[in-house]
Coordinates of C-alpha atoms in Angstrom, one line a residue:
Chain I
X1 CA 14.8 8.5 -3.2
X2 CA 13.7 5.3 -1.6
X3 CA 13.3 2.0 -3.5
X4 CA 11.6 -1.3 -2.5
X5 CA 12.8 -4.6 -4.2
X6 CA 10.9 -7.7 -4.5
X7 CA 12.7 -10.2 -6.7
X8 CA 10.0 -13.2 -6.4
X9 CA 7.0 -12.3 -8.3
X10 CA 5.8 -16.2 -7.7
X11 CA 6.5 -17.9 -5.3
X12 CA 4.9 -21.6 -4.1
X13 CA 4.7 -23.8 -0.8
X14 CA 3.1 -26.4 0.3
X15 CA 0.1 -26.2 3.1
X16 CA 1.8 -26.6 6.4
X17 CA 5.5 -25.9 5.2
X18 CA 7.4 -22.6 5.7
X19 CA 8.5 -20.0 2.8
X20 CA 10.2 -17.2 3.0
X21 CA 9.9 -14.1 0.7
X22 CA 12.2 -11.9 -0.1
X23 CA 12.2 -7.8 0.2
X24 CA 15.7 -5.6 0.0
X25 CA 15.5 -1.4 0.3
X26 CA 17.2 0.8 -0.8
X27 CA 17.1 4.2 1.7
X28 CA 20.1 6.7 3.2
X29 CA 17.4 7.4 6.3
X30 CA 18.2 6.1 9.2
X31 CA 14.5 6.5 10.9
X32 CA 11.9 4.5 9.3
X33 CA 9.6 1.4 9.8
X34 CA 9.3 -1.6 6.9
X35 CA 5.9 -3.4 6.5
X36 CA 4.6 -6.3 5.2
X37 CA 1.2 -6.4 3.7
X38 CA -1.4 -9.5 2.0
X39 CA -3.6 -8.4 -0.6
X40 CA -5.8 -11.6 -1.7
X41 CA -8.1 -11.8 -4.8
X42 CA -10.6 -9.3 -2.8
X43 CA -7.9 -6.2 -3.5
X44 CA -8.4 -5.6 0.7
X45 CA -4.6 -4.6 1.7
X46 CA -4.0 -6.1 5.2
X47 CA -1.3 -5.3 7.1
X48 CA 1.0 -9.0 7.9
X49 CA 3.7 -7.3 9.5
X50 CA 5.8 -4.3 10.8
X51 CA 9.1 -3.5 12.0
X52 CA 10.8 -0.4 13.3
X53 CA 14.1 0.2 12.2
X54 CA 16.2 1.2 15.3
X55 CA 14.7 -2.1 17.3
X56 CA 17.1 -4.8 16.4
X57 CA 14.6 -7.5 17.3
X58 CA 13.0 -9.3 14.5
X59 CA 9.0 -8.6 14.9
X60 CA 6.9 -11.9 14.6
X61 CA 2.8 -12.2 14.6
X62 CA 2.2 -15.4 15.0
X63 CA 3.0 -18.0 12.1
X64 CA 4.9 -14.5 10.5
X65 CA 8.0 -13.6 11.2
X66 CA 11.0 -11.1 10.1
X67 CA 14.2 -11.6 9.3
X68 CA 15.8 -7.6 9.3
X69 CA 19.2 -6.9 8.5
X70 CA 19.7 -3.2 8.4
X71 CA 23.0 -3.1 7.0
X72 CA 22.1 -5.3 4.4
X73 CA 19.0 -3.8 3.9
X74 CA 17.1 -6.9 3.4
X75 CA 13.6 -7.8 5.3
X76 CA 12.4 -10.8 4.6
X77 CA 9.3 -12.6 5.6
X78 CA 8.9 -16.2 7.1
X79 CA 5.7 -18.0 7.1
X80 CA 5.8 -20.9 9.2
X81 CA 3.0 -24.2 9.0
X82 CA 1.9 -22.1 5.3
X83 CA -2.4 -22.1 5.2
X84 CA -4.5 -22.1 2.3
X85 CA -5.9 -19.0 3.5
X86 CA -2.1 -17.6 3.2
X87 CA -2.4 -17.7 -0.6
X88 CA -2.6 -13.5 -2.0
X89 CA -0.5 -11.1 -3.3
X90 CA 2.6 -10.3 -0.5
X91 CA 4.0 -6.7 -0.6
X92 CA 6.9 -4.9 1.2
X93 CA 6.5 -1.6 1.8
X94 CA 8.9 1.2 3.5
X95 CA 7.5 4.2 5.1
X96 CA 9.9 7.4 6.4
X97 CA 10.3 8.5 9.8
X98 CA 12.1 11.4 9.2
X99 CA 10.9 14.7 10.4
X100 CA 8.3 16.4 8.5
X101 CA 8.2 13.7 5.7
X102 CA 4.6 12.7 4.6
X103 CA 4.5 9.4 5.9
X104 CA 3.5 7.5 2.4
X105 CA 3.9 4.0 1.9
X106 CA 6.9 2.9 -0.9
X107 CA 6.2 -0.5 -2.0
X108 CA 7.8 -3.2 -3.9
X109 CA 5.7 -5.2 -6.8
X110 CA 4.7 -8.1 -5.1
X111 CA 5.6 -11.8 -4.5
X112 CA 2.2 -13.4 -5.9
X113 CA 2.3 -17.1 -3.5
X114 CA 0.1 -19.8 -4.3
X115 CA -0.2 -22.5 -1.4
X116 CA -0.6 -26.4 -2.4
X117 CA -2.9 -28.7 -0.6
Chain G
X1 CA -16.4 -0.7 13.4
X2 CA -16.4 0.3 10.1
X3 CA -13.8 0.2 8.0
X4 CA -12.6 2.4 4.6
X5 CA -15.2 2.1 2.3
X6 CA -14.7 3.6 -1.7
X7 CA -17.2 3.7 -4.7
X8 CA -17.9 2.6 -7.0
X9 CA -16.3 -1.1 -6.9
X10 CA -15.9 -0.9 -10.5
X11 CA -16.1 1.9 -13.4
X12 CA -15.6 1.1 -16.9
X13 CA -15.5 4.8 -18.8
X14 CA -14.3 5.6 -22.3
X15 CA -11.2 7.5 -23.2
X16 CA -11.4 11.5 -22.8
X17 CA -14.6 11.0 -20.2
X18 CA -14.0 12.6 -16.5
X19 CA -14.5 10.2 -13.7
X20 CA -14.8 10.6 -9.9
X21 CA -13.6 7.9 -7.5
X22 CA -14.6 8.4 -3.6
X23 CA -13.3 7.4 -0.7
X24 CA -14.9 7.5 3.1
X25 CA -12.2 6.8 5.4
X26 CA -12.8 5.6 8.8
X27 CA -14.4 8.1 11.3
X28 CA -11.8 10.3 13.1
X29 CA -8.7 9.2 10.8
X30 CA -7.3 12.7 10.4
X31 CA -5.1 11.3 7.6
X32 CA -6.1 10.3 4.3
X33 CA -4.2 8.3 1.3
X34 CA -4.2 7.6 -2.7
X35 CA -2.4 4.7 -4.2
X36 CA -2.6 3.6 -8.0
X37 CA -2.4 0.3 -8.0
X38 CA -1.1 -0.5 -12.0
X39 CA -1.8 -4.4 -13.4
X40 CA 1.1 -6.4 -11.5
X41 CA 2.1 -3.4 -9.7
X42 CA 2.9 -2.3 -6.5
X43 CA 1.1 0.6 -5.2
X44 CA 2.2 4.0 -6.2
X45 CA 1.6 7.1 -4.0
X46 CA -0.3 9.5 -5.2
X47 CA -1.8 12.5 -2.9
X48 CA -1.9 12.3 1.4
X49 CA -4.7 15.1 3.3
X50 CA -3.5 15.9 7.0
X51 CA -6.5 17.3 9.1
X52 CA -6.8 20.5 8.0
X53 CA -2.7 21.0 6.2
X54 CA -2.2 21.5 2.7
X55 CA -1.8 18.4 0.8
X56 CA 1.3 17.0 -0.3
X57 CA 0.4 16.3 -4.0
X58 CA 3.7 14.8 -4.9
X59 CA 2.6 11.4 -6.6
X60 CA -0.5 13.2 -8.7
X61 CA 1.2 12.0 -12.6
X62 CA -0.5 14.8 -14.5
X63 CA -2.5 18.2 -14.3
X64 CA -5.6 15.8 -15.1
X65 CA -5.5 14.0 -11.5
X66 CA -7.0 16.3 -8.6
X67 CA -8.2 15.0 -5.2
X68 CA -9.9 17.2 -2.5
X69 CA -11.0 16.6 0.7
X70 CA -13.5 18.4 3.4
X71 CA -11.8 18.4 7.3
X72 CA -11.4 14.8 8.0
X73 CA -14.6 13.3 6.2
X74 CA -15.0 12.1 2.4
X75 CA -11.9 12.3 -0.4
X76 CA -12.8 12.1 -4.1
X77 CA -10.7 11.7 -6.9
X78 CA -11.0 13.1 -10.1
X79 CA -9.3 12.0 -13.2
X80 CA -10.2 14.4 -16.2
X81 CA -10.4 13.8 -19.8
X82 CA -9.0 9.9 -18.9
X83 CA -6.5 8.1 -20.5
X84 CA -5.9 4.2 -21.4
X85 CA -3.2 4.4 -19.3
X86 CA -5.0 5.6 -16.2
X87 CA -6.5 1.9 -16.2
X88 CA -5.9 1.1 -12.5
X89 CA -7.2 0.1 -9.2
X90 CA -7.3 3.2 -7.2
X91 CA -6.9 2.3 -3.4
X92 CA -7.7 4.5 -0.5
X93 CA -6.7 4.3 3.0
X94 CA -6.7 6.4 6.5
X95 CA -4.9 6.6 9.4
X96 CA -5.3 7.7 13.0
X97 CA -2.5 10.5 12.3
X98 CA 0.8 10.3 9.9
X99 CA 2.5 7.8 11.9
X100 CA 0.2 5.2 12.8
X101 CA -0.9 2.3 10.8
X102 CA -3.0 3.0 7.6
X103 CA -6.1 0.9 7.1
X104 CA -6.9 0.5 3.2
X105 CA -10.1 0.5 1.6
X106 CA -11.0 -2.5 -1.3
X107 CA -10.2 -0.1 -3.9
X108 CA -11.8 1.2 -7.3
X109 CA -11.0 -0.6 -10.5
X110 CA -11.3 1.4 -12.9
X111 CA -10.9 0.9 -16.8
X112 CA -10.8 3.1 -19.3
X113 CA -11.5 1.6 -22.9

């Protein structure tokens, strides 16, 4: 079965600085995408974040940005010039590709980051 | 457009009560989610609708969790004869089809004293 690690459950920056959080997997597929999502205080789940695992490239959105390394198994998230408006729960999630699988989200238990004017 | 929408917000019952939780996912999403969402939890997988396929059930924890769902419109949730431990936010969400993006609902929390 597949497994989602988060090892931060706090994490702090200051406004405008950069953090990264942390996510490793553990999976024996070799099709599936990983996702970041941002859940603030309103419980809304909003996607920050995907990437596919057979592109090598490191997806970015803006101020977000990836760092995926397969064959470690770690996907980590970079948020560049950090906002108040960053401050929420952070989530990695892992979701099969293989044929006929159900498509569910597997996700990790957070990184809770608060953001300092 | 409109997003996913649940109800109630909130829903405070009392242990052994049945509760219904329901979800209204965005209009044409063909696939349909349930996550548990424990206190400092990630979310845990608990029932996915595909158009008109049977549903994978896999993530329901007990015979006391059942979900239906009519063609591609409304999902409810029903939790019988609840538990302390059911004490949760119970998130929703759809999708275009199984591989697309799923868009989440704001979730029911519900607590059961």
């Amino acid at each position: 079965a597949q497994t989602v690690t988060q090892s931060q459950p706090e994490m702090s920056v200051q406004e405008a600085e950069t953090v990264t959080l942390s996510c490793t997997y553990d999976t024996s597929e070799s099709d599936y995408y990983l996702f970041w999502y941002k859940q603030p205080p309103s419980r809304q789940m909003i996607l920050v974040i995907r990437q596919e695992a057979y592109k090598q490239q490191n997806a970015t959105e803006n101020r977000f940005s990836v760092n995926f390394q397969k064959a470690a198994k770690s996907f980590s998230l970079k948020i560049s010039d950090s906002q108040l408006g960053d401050a929420a729960m952070y989530f990695c999630a892992y979701r099969s590709e293989q044929g006929g699988a159900t498509n569910k989200l597997i996700f990790g238990t957070g990184t809770l980051l608060a953001v300092q004017p | 457009g409109a997003g996913v929408s649940q109800s109630p917000s909130n829903k405070v019952t009392e242990k052994g009560k049945d509760v219904e939780l329901r979800c209204d996912p965005i209009s044409g999403h063909t696939a349909l989610y349930w996550y548990r969402q424990r206190l400092g939890q990630g979310l845990e997988f608990l029932i996915y609708f595909q158009g008109n396929s049977a549903p994978d059930k896999s993530g329901l924890p007990s015979d006391r969790f059942s979900a239906e769902r009519t063609g591609e419109s409304v999902s409810t949730l029903t939790i019988q004869r609840t538990q302390q431990e059911d004490s949760a936010v119970y998130l929703c969400a759809s999708s275009p089809d199984r591989i697309n993006e799923q868009f989440f609902g704001p979730g029911t929390r519900l607590t059961v004293l």
